[in-house]
mmCIF file of C-alpha atoms in Angstrom:
data_model
loop_
_atom_site.group_PDB
_atom_site.id
_atom_site.type_symbol
_atom_site.label_atom_id
_atom_site.label_comp_id
_atom_site.label_asym_id
_atom_site.label_seq_id
_atom_site.Cartn_x
_atom_site.Cartn_y
_atom_site.Cartn_z
ATOM 1 C CA MET R 584 38.428 129.267 176.607
ATOM 2 C CA LYS R 585 34.656 129.179 175.893
ATOM 3 C CA MET R 586 35.124 132.500 174.008
ATOM 4 C CA GLN R 587 37.969 131.380 171.883
ATOM 5 C CA TYR R 588 36.356 128.224 171.176
ATOM 6 C CA LEU R 589 33.289 130.253 170.226
ATOM 7 C CA SER R 590 35.401 132.725 167.225
ATOM 8 C CA VAL R 591 36.741 129.973 166.292
ATOM 9 C CA LEU R 592 33.484 128.473 165.106
ATOM 10 C CA LEU R 593 31.808 132.061 164.177
ATOM 11 C CA LEU R 594 34.947 132.359 161.764
ATOM 12 C CA MET R 595 34.302 128.988 159.691
ATOM 13 C CA SER R 596 30.494 129.246 159.961
ATOM 14 C CA LEU R 597 31.693 132.637 157.570
ATOM 15 C CA LEU R 598 33.969 131.334 155.880
ATOM 16 C CA PRO R 599 31.084 129.574 152.921
ATOM 17 C CA VAL R 600 29.357 132.941 152.920
ATOM 18 C CA ALA R 601 32.809 134.987 152.694
ATOM 19 C CA ASN R 602 33.348 132.054 149.449
ATOM 20 C CA LEU R 603 30.648 132.606 148.347
ATOM 21 C CA GLN R 604 30.317 136.465 147.529
ATOM 22 C CA ALA R 605 34.015 136.402 146.762
ATOM 23 C CA SER R 606 33.960 138.110 143.590
ATOM 24 C CA GLN R 607 35.136 137.495 140.364
ATOM 25 C CA ALA R 608 37.548 139.286 140.077
ATOM 26 C CA ASP R 609 39.107 138.149 143.163
ATOM 27 C CA HIS R 610 39.618 134.047 141.486
ATOM 28 C CA VAL R 611 41.517 136.241 138.277
ATOM 29 C CA THR R 612 45.159 137.014 138.151
ATOM 30 C CA ALA R 613 46.180 139.245 135.053
ATOM 31 C CA THR R 614 49.867 138.622 133.819
ATOM 32 C CA HIS R 615 52.180 139.513 130.949
ATOM 33 C CA ALA R 616 50.066 142.803 130.470
ATOM 34 C CA TRP R 617 51.638 144.825 127.642
ATOM 35 C CA ILE R 618 50.255 147.968 125.417
ATOM 36 C CA ARG R 619 52.073 148.256 121.452
ATOM 37 C CA LEU R 620 52.390 151.680 121.857
ATOM 38 C CA LEU R 621 52.341 153.231 117.970
ATOM 39 C CA PRO R 622 52.907 156.732 116.522
ATOM 40 C CA ALA R 623 51.000 160.153 116.916
ATOM 41 C CA ASN R 624 48.088 158.782 118.971
ATOM 42 C CA LEU R 625 46.572 156.309 116.745
ATOM 43 C CA PRO R 626 44.566 153.681 118.865
ATOM 44 C CA ALA R 627 47.416 151.095 120.530
ATOM 45 C CA SER R 628 46.034 147.561 121.690
ATOM 46 C CA GLY R 629 46.449 145.766 125.208
ATOM 47 C CA TYR R 630 46.636 142.228 125.628
ATOM 48 C CA VAL R 631 47.209 140.189 129.125
ATOM 49 C CA MET R 632 47.091 136.659 129.993
ATOM 50 C CA LEU R 633 44.125 135.977 132.507
ATOM 51 C CA GLN R 634 43.912 132.806 134.514
ATOM 52 C CA ASN R 635 40.609 131.822 136.960
ATOM 53 C CA MET R 636 41.376 130.116 139.794
ATOM 54 C CA GLY R 637 38.507 129.953 140.774
ATOM 55 C CA THR R 638 35.368 127.259 140.484
ATOM 56 C CA SER R 639 33.061 129.152 138.322
ATOM 57 C CA THR R 640 33.659 130.856 135.166
ATOM 58 C CA ALA R 641 34.552 134.638 135.572
ATOM 59 C CA VAL R 642 33.418 136.713 132.128
ATOM 60 C CA LEU R 643 35.222 139.829 131.230
ATOM 61 C CA VAL R 644 32.909 142.136 129.948
ATOM 62 C CA SER R 645 34.789 145.587 129.951
ATOM 63 C CA ALA R 646 37.596 147.624 130.849
ATOM 64 C CA HIS R 647 38.605 151.056 131.419
ATOM 65 C CA SER R 648 41.187 152.892 132.278
ATOM 66 C CA THR R 649 41.920 157.041 133.251
ATOM 67 C CA THR R 650 44.834 157.422 130.695
ATOM 68 C CA TYR R 651 42.802 155.713 127.329
ATOM 69 C CA ALA R 652 39.093 157.928 126.755
ATOM 70 C CA SER R 653 37.779 154.979 124.941
ATOM 71 C CA VAL R 654 38.766 151.076 125.904
ATOM 72 C CA MET R 655 37.147 148.394 123.482
ATOM 73 C CA LEU R 656 37.288 144.490 123.918
ATOM 74 C CA HIS R 657 37.825 143.482 120.508
ATOM 75 C CA GLU R 658 38.959 140.247 118.138
ATOM 76 C CA SER R 659 40.564 140.549 115.204
ATOM 77 C CA THR R 660 39.631 137.557 113.145
ATOM 78 C CA THR R 661 40.778 135.889 109.230
ATOM 79 C CA GLY R 662 38.136 134.404 107.548
ATOM 80 C CA SER R 663 38.679 132.413 104.460
ATOM 81 C CA GLY R 664 40.213 133.832 102.044
ATOM 82 C CA GLY R 665 42.621 135.825 104.099
ATOM 83 C CA MET R 666 40.354 138.510 104.610
ATOM 84 C CA SER R 667 41.914 140.202 108.212
ATOM 85 C CA SER R 668 38.954 142.291 110.484
ATOM 86 C CA MET R 669 38.198 143.136 113.562
ATOM 87 C CA ASN R 670 35.140 143.427 115.754
ATOM 88 C CA ALA R 671 33.906 144.621 119.079
ATOM 89 C CA VAL R 672 33.103 141.829 121.956
ATOM 90 C CA GLY R 673 30.434 142.067 124.006
ATOM 91 C CA LYS R 674 31.975 139.119 126.764
ATOM 92 C CA LEU R 675 34.844 137.114 127.077
ATOM 93 C CA ALA R 676 34.376 134.051 129.643
ATOM 94 C CA ILE R 677 37.341 132.425 131.402
ATOM 95 C CA PRO R 678 36.643 128.900 132.646
ATOM 96 C CA ALA R 679 37.085 127.776 135.716
ATOM 97 C CA GLN R 680 40.510 126.863 136.514
ATOM 98 C CA GLY R 681 40.779 127.898 133.017
ATOM 99 C CA LYS R 682 42.579 130.364 131.298
ATOM 100 C CA ALA R 683 41.642 133.740 128.296
ATOM 101 C CA GLU R 684 44.444 135.377 126.957
ATOM 102 C CA LEU R 685 44.157 138.707 125.401
ATOM 103 C CA ALA R 686 46.934 138.291 122.451
ATOM 104 C CA PRO R 687 48.006 139.401 119.084
ATOM 105 C CA ALA R 688 45.543 138.379 116.461
ATOM 106 C CA GLY R 689 42.636 137.889 118.225
ATOM 107 C CA TYR R 690 40.977 139.545 121.277
ATOM 108 C CA HIS R 691 42.859 142.479 122.560
ATOM 109 C CA LEU R 692 41.622 145.805 124.073
ATOM 110 C CA MET R 693 41.533 148.787 121.899
ATOM 111 C CA LEU R 694 42.835 151.765 123.220
ATOM 112 C CA GLU R 695 42.462 155.124 121.749
ATOM 113 C CA HIS R 696 42.716 158.609 122.917
ATOM 114 C CA ALA R 697 45.337 158.998 125.292
ATOM 115 C CA SER R 698 45.517 161.772 128.131
ATOM 116 C CA HIS R 699 48.974 162.258 127.870
ATOM 117 C CA MET R 700 51.995 161.229 125.836
ATOM 118 C CA ILE R 701 52.857 157.691 126.651
ATOM 119 C CA LYS R 702 56.296 156.621 126.029
ATOM 120 C CA ALA R 703 57.582 152.401 125.716
ATOM 121 C CA GLY R 704 58.919 151.731 129.799
ATOM 122 C CA ASP R 705 55.933 153.266 130.942
ATOM 123 C CA THR R 706 53.504 151.282 132.595
ATOM 124 C CA VAL R 707 49.749 152.329 132.170
ATOM 125 C CA GLY R 708 47.001 150.838 134.785
ATOM 126 C CA ILE R 709 43.501 149.444 132.986
ATOM 127 C CA THR R 710 40.928 148.307 134.943
ATOM 128 C CA LEU R 711 39.006 145.047 133.489
ATOM 129 C CA ASP R 712 35.774 144.464 134.709
ATOM 130 C CA PHE R 713 33.530 141.443 135.526
ATOM 131 C CA ALA R 714 29.789 140.298 134.991
ATOM 132 C CA ASP R 715 29.697 140.229 138.842
ATOM 133 C CA GLY R 716 30.253 144.247 138.515
ATOM 134 C CA SER R 717 33.886 142.913 140.265
ATOM 135 C CA GLN R 718 37.075 144.738 138.979
ATOM 136 C CA LEU R 719 40.718 143.765 138.790
ATOM 137 C CA PRO R 720 43.604 146.191 138.332
ATOM 138 C CA VAL R 721 45.899 145.858 136.218
ATOM 139 C CA GLN R 722 49.426 147.769 135.627
ATOM 140 C CA PHE R 723 50.002 147.373 131.410
ATOM 141 C CA LEU R 724 54.319 147.424 130.148
ATOM 142 C CA VAL R 725 54.493 149.802 127.248
ATOM 143 C CA ARG R 726 56.378 148.453 124.666
ATOM 144 C CA PRO R 727 57.296 149.828 121.045
ATOM 145 C CA ALA R 728 55.573 149.576 117.919
ATOM 146 C CA ASN R 729 57.700 146.665 116.903
ATOM 147 C CA ALA R 730 58.010 144.441 119.828
ATOM 148 C CA ALA R 731 57.888 141.023 118.869
ATOM 149 C CA ASP R 732 55.293 139.150 120.836
ATOM 150 C CA PRO R 733 56.714 138.667 124.400
ATOM 151 C CA ASN R 734 55.249 135.438 125.111
ATOM 152 C CA MET E 331 68.275 112.772 91.319
ATOM 153 C CA LYS E 332 71.643 113.186 90.191
ATOM 154 C CA CYS E 333 70.327 117.225 89.351
ATOM 155 C CA SER E 334 68.640 117.102 93.200
ATOM 156 C CA ARG E 335 71.885 115.862 94.434
ATOM 157 C CA LEU E 336 73.943 118.666 92.949
ATOM 158 C CA LEU E 337 71.981 121.048 93.729
ATOM 159 C CA ARG E 338 72.005 120.955 97.383
ATOM 160 C CA LEU E 339 75.612 121.160 97.448
ATOM 161 C CA VAL E 340 75.432 124.060 95.097
ATOM 162 C CA ILE E 341 73.077 125.759 97.801
ATOM 163 C CA LEU E 342 75.291 124.629 100.185
ATOM 164 C CA SER E 343 78.561 125.815 98.913
ATOM 165 C CA PHE E 344 77.239 128.400 95.690
ATOM 166 C CA ALA E 345 74.502 129.993 97.006
ATOM 167 C CA VAL E 346 75.330 132.796 94.227
ATOM 168 C CA ALA E 347 75.490 130.354 91.656
ATOM 169 C CA ALA E 348 71.925 129.047 92.185
ATOM 170 C CA SER E 349 69.964 130.398 90.102
ATOM 171 C CA ALA E 350 71.294 129.170 86.818
ATOM 172 C CA LEU E 351 71.617 125.165 87.834
ATOM 173 C CA LEU E 352 67.496 126.087 89.599
ATOM 174 C CA ALA E 353 66.415 127.001 86.355
ATOM 175 C CA ALA E 354 68.487 123.696 84.400
ATOM 176 C CA CYS E 355 67.619 121.358 87.019
ATOM 177 C CA ASN E 356 64.174 122.594 87.358
ATOM 178 C CA LYS E 357 62.116 119.501 86.501
ATOM 179 C CA ASP E 358 63.756 117.599 89.054
ATOM 180 C CA ALA E 359 64.866 120.144 91.807
ATOM 181 C CA GLN E 360 61.878 120.312 94.861
ATOM 182 C CA GLN E 361 60.026 122.953 95.598
ATOM 183 C CA PRO E 362 62.249 124.990 97.057
ATOM 184 C CA TRP E 363 60.075 127.730 98.694
ATOM 185 C CA GLN E 364 58.638 127.393 102.309
ATOM 186 C CA LEU E 365 55.988 129.931 101.277
ATOM 187 C CA THR E 366 53.519 130.319 97.976
ATOM 188 C CA ASP E 367 55.039 129.917 94.671
ATOM 189 C CA ILE E 368 52.575 132.583 92.641
ATOM 190 C CA SER E 369 55.945 133.175 90.101
ATOM 191 C CA GLY E 370 53.449 133.419 86.438
ATOM 192 C CA HIS E 371 50.157 133.704 88.386
ATOM 193 C CA MET E 372 50.301 137.165 89.584
ATOM 194 C CA PRO E 373 51.316 140.229 87.501
ATOM 195 C CA ASP E 374 54.648 142.084 87.722
ATOM 196 C CA LEU E 375 54.315 145.506 90.675
ATOM 197 C CA ALA E 376 52.482 148.082 89.003
ATOM 198 C CA PHE E 377 51.359 151.114 90.785
ATOM 199 C CA ARG E 378 51.650 155.089 90.596
ATOM 200 C CA LEU E 379 51.508 156.403 94.515
ATOM 201 C CA THR E 380 52.893 159.126 96.851
ATOM 202 C CA ASP E 381 55.086 157.872 99.265
ATOM 203 C CA ASP E 382 55.246 159.082 102.614
ATOM 204 C CA HIS E 383 57.575 161.832 102.059
ATOM 205 C CA GLY E 384 54.616 162.844 99.849
ATOM 206 C CA GLN E 385 56.531 162.339 96.635
ATOM 207 C CA THR E 386 55.013 160.510 93.638
ATOM 208 C CA VAL E 387 56.459 157.149 93.250
ATOM 209 C CA THR E 388 56.061 154.011 90.908
ATOM 210 C CA ALA E 389 56.770 150.390 90.835
ATOM 211 C CA ALA E 390 59.617 151.156 89.032
ATOM 212 C CA ASP E 391 61.488 153.534 91.468
ATOM 213 C CA TYR E 392 62.006 150.292 93.878
ATOM 214 C CA ARG E 393 63.326 147.932 91.255
ATOM 215 C CA GLY E 394 66.581 146.315 92.224
ATOM 216 C CA LYS E 395 65.280 145.804 95.844
ATOM 217 C CA ILE E 396 63.492 142.798 96.131
ATOM 218 C CA THR E 397 59.787 144.162 98.038
ATOM 219 C CA LEU E 398 57.332 143.030 100.528
ATOM 220 C CA LEU E 399 53.975 144.575 99.692
ATOM 221 C CA TYR E 400 50.969 144.807 102.403
ATOM 222 C CA PHE E 401 47.998 146.423 102.430
ATOM 223 C CA GLY E 402 46.539 147.724 105.651
ATOM 224 C CA TYR E 403 45.914 150.806 107.932
ATOM 225 C CA THR E 404 46.840 153.104 110.488
ATOM 226 C CA HIS E 405 43.947 152.690 112.891
ATOM 227 C CA CYS E 406 44.623 149.120 112.882
ATOM 228 C CA PRO E 407 46.072 148.390 116.311
ATOM 229 C CA ASP E 408 46.071 144.541 116.324
ATOM 230 C CA VAL E 409 46.988 142.721 113.003
ATOM 231 C CA CYS E 410 48.643 145.635 111.015
ATOM 232 C CA PRO E 411 51.360 146.124 113.649
ATOM 233 C CA LEU E 412 51.613 142.370 114.481
ATOM 234 C CA THR E 413 52.732 141.691 110.885
ATOM 235 C CA LEU E 414 54.970 144.899 111.005
ATOM 236 C CA ALA E 415 56.982 143.550 113.527
ATOM 237 C CA HIS E 416 56.920 140.228 112.331
ATOM 238 C CA LEU E 417 58.635 141.826 109.516
ATOM 239 C CA HIS E 418 60.414 143.805 111.325
ATOM 240 C CA VAL E 419 62.170 140.408 112.833
ATOM 241 C CA VAL E 420 62.828 139.315 109.466
ATOM 242 C CA MET E 421 64.763 142.688 109.054
ATOM 243 C CA GLN E 422 66.572 142.161 111.243
ATOM 244 C CA ARG E 423 67.714 138.516 110.862
ATOM 245 C CA LEU E 424 68.492 139.209 107.243
ATOM 246 C CA GLY E 425 71.152 141.535 108.115
ATOM 247 C CA LYS E 426 73.023 143.951 105.806
ATOM 248 C CA LEU E 427 71.031 142.182 103.063
ATOM 249 C CA ALA E 428 68.057 143.970 104.075
ATOM 250 C CA ASP E 429 69.297 146.737 102.655
ATOM 251 C CA HIS E 430 68.167 145.066 99.365
ATOM 252 C CA VAL E 431 64.589 144.622 100.688
ATOM 253 C CA ARG E 432 61.811 147.054 100.783
ATOM 254 C CA ILE E 433 58.486 146.933 102.820
ATOM 255 C CA LEU E 434 55.546 148.639 100.739
ATOM 256 C CA PHE E 435 52.667 148.860 103.302
ATOM 257 C CA VAL E 436 49.854 150.517 101.310
ATOM 258 C CA THR E 437 47.315 151.991 103.008
ATOM 259 C CA VAL E 438 43.629 150.673 102.251
ATOM 260 C CA ASP E 439 42.506 154.061 104.234
ATOM 261 C CA PRO E 440 43.350 157.121 102.566
ATOM 262 C CA ALA E 441 41.258 159.201 104.405
ATOM 263 C CA ARG E 442 42.826 159.311 107.410
ATOM 264 C CA ASP E 443 46.237 157.751 106.413
ATOM 265 C CA THR E 444 48.009 160.810 104.649
ATOM 266 C CA PRO E 445 51.919 161.004 104.184
ATOM 267 C CA ALA E 446 52.731 162.300 107.067
ATOM 268 C CA VAL E 447 50.559 159.833 109.477
ATOM 269 C CA LEU E 448 52.071 156.905 107.220
ATOM 270 C CA HIS E 449 55.657 157.960 107.846
ATOM 271 C CA ASP E 450 55.669 158.080 111.272
ATOM 272 C CA TYR E 451 53.715 154.940 111.650
ATOM 273 C CA VAL E 452 55.707 152.791 109.385
ATOM 274 C CA ASN E 453 58.805 154.594 110.895
ATOM 275 C CA ALA E 454 57.827 153.165 114.408
ATOM 276 C CA PHE E 455 58.478 149.673 112.957
ATOM 277 C CA ASP E 456 61.355 149.349 110.429
ATOM 278 C CA PRO E 457 63.580 152.193 108.325
ATOM 279 C CA ARG E 458 63.116 150.051 105.461
ATOM 280 C CA ALA E 459 59.279 150.146 105.396
ATOM 281 C CA VAL E 460 57.966 152.806 103.002
ATOM 282 C CA GLY E 461 54.309 153.800 103.408
ATOM 283 C CA LEU E 462 51.975 154.331 100.318
ATOM 284 C CA THR E 463 48.780 156.418 99.920
ATOM 285 C CA GLY E 464 47.152 157.680 96.769
ATOM 286 C CA ALA E 465 43.843 158.152 94.823
ATOM 287 C CA PRO E 466 41.085 155.929 96.368
ATOM 288 C CA ALA E 467 40.834 154.428 92.765
ATOM 289 C CA ASP E 468 44.419 153.921 92.258
ATOM 290 C CA ILE E 469 44.560 151.760 95.467
ATOM 291 C CA GLU E 470 41.525 149.849 94.361
ATOM 292 C CA ALA E 471 43.195 148.738 91.192
ATOM 293 C CA LEU E 472 46.210 147.969 93.143
ATOM 294 C CA THR E 473 44.376 145.951 94.974
ATOM 295 C CA LYS E 474 42.286 144.733 92.674
ATOM 296 C CA ARG E 475 45.528 143.342 90.567
ATOM 297 C CA TYR E 476 46.163 141.250 93.230
ATOM 298 C CA ARG E 477 42.997 140.169 93.740
ATOM 299 C CA ALA E 478 43.086 141.379 97.379
ATOM 300 C CA ALA E 479 40.206 143.222 98.680
ATOM 301 C CA PHE E 480 39.263 145.484 101.563
ATOM 302 C CA THR E 481 35.556 146.582 102.842
ATOM 303 C CA ARG E 482 35.181 150.045 105.321
ATOM 304 C CA GLU E 483 33.155 148.512 108.196
ATOM 305 C CA PRO E 484 30.014 150.727 109.423
ATOM 306 C CA GLY E 485 31.579 152.733 112.095
ATOM 307 C CA LYS E 486 30.358 154.585 115.115
ATOM 308 C CA SER E 487 31.402 158.418 113.465
ATOM 309 C CA ASP E 488 33.065 159.572 110.374
ATOM 310 C CA ASP E 489 36.860 159.202 111.992
ATOM 311 C CA SER E 490 36.129 155.951 113.669
ATOM 312 C CA TYR E 491 35.910 152.847 111.982
ATOM 313 C CA ASP E 492 37.702 149.720 111.143
ATOM 314 C CA VAL E 493 38.558 148.186 107.489
ATOM 315 C CA SER E 494 38.669 144.832 107.083
ATOM 316 C CA HIS E 495 41.731 143.995 104.624
ATOM 317 C CA SER E 496 43.326 141.159 103.031
ATOM 318 C CA SER E 497 45.941 139.879 105.146
ATOM 319 C CA GLY E 498 48.933 138.517 102.166
ATOM 320 C CA ILE E 499 52.222 139.847 102.142
ATOM 321 C CA TYR E 500 52.751 139.749 98.716
ATOM 322 C CA ILE E 501 56.809 139.323 97.856
ATOM 323 C CA PHE E 502 58.522 140.885 94.582
ATOM 324 C CA ASP E 503 61.784 140.093 92.901
ATOM 325 C CA ALA E 504 64.508 142.796 92.315
ATOM 326 C CA SER E 505 63.059 143.207 88.652
ATOM 327 C CA GLY E 506 59.134 143.302 89.819
ATOM 328 C CA LYS E 507 57.871 140.115 89.050
ATOM 329 C CA ALA E 508 55.638 138.544 91.371
ATOM 330 C CA ARG E 509 56.980 135.006 93.326
ATOM 331 C CA LEU E 510 56.289 134.445 96.534
ATOM 332 C CA LEU E 511 52.678 135.160 98.853
ATOM 333 C CA ALA E 512 52.518 134.959 103.018
ATOM 334 C CA THR E 513 50.090 134.743 104.972
ATOM 335 C CA PRO E 514 50.722 136.141 108.794
ATOM 336 C CA ALA E 515 50.370 133.485 110.204
ATOM 337 C CA ASP E 516 53.749 132.029 107.883
ATOM 338 C CA GLY E 517 56.479 132.365 110.235
ATOM 339 C CA GLN E 518 59.309 134.406 110.121
ATOM 340 C CA ASP E 519 61.294 131.298 110.165
ATOM 341 C CA LYS E 520 59.708 130.266 106.658
ATOM 342 C CA LEU E 521 60.046 134.087 105.106
ATOM 343 C CA THR E 522 63.904 134.584 106.214
ATOM 344 C CA HIS E 523 64.752 131.523 104.522
ATOM 345 C CA ASP E 524 62.667 132.278 101.467
ATOM 346 C CA LEU E 525 64.101 135.785 101.694
ATOM 347 C CA GLN E 526 67.846 134.596 101.659
ATOM 348 C CA LEU E 527 66.912 132.357 98.485
ATOM 349 C CA LEU E 528 65.450 135.095 96.535
ATOM 350 C CA LEU E 529 68.352 137.162 97.566
ATOM 351 C CA SER E 530 71.253 134.532 96.692
ATOM 352 C CA SER E 531 69.748 133.199 93.766
ATOM 353 C CA GLY E 532 69.909 136.758 92.099
ATOM 354 C CA GLY E 533 66.692 138.492 93.330
ATOM 355 C CA ALA E 534 69.455 141.360 94.081
ATOM 356 C CA PRO E 535 71.843 143.300 92.055
#
């Protein structure tokens, strides 16, 4: 009896600590993850919707994959005069209780140097790396080049 | 006023005959286009380049077709594929009429985009897309002709670099006259609407 009471107390005292130590990746869910596949081993791009259920900002800093030798966080922008350009991005913040979208014509993962032939319908694992060192593995669905944005 | 009501009726029932009336009622008619009308503001389509089969082609080879001119490059994984995927959906929505339309994808990266690379690339999007490459000077001349621009950004290495480029889609009628300008932000509805109108108003044979 007393023992049980004690262990509950002990658990309760541990909970906040566990919470404090929960990583950024633990609070982020990834949905609508897909890759637009291009022919002839040309660079492809990966898109995903990230939602942060936590009470503090999660910061995506990079991503890596066993399938692609190079995975970079990029952003496409269209400036005044309609010039479209692409830039590497060092980090992407996902606000607490908020979301960040990697979607066509915006943030995306630029995927290069695939280790093997990839075809539409495959799934490719890409791990998202957060600022605190935590990681979130995500399965991306490979779609054909001319796929319309499913979102 | 009388004229525009008549015009609406004619477009609804005799879409094919609309072009003659459009000319007659031009003063009162509401602007029919949903995209930007560039008629008279841009020169006719003219170029001499190499297509994705390795053949030398000129603008004259596409007379009789409505052409959608877009500048891009195949190592562009985000915006160019998005634009071409949108154009593919528009072509699908045009149905059989799409046979009278060609997407001309002109590379601004001729160093990497050989006819073979372009062939695989454009065909991954639409069978009516044509990849065009050529001498850097010829490509630059074509971009300048339409006040489009591109810049090669400093890259990590000789074969890894990005190219910033104009994102407009220039639409020419079957006689090679510049007619409309679309941006990637213009939805598929606008493009489909205007292409149907252009096709029905004598834009195609």
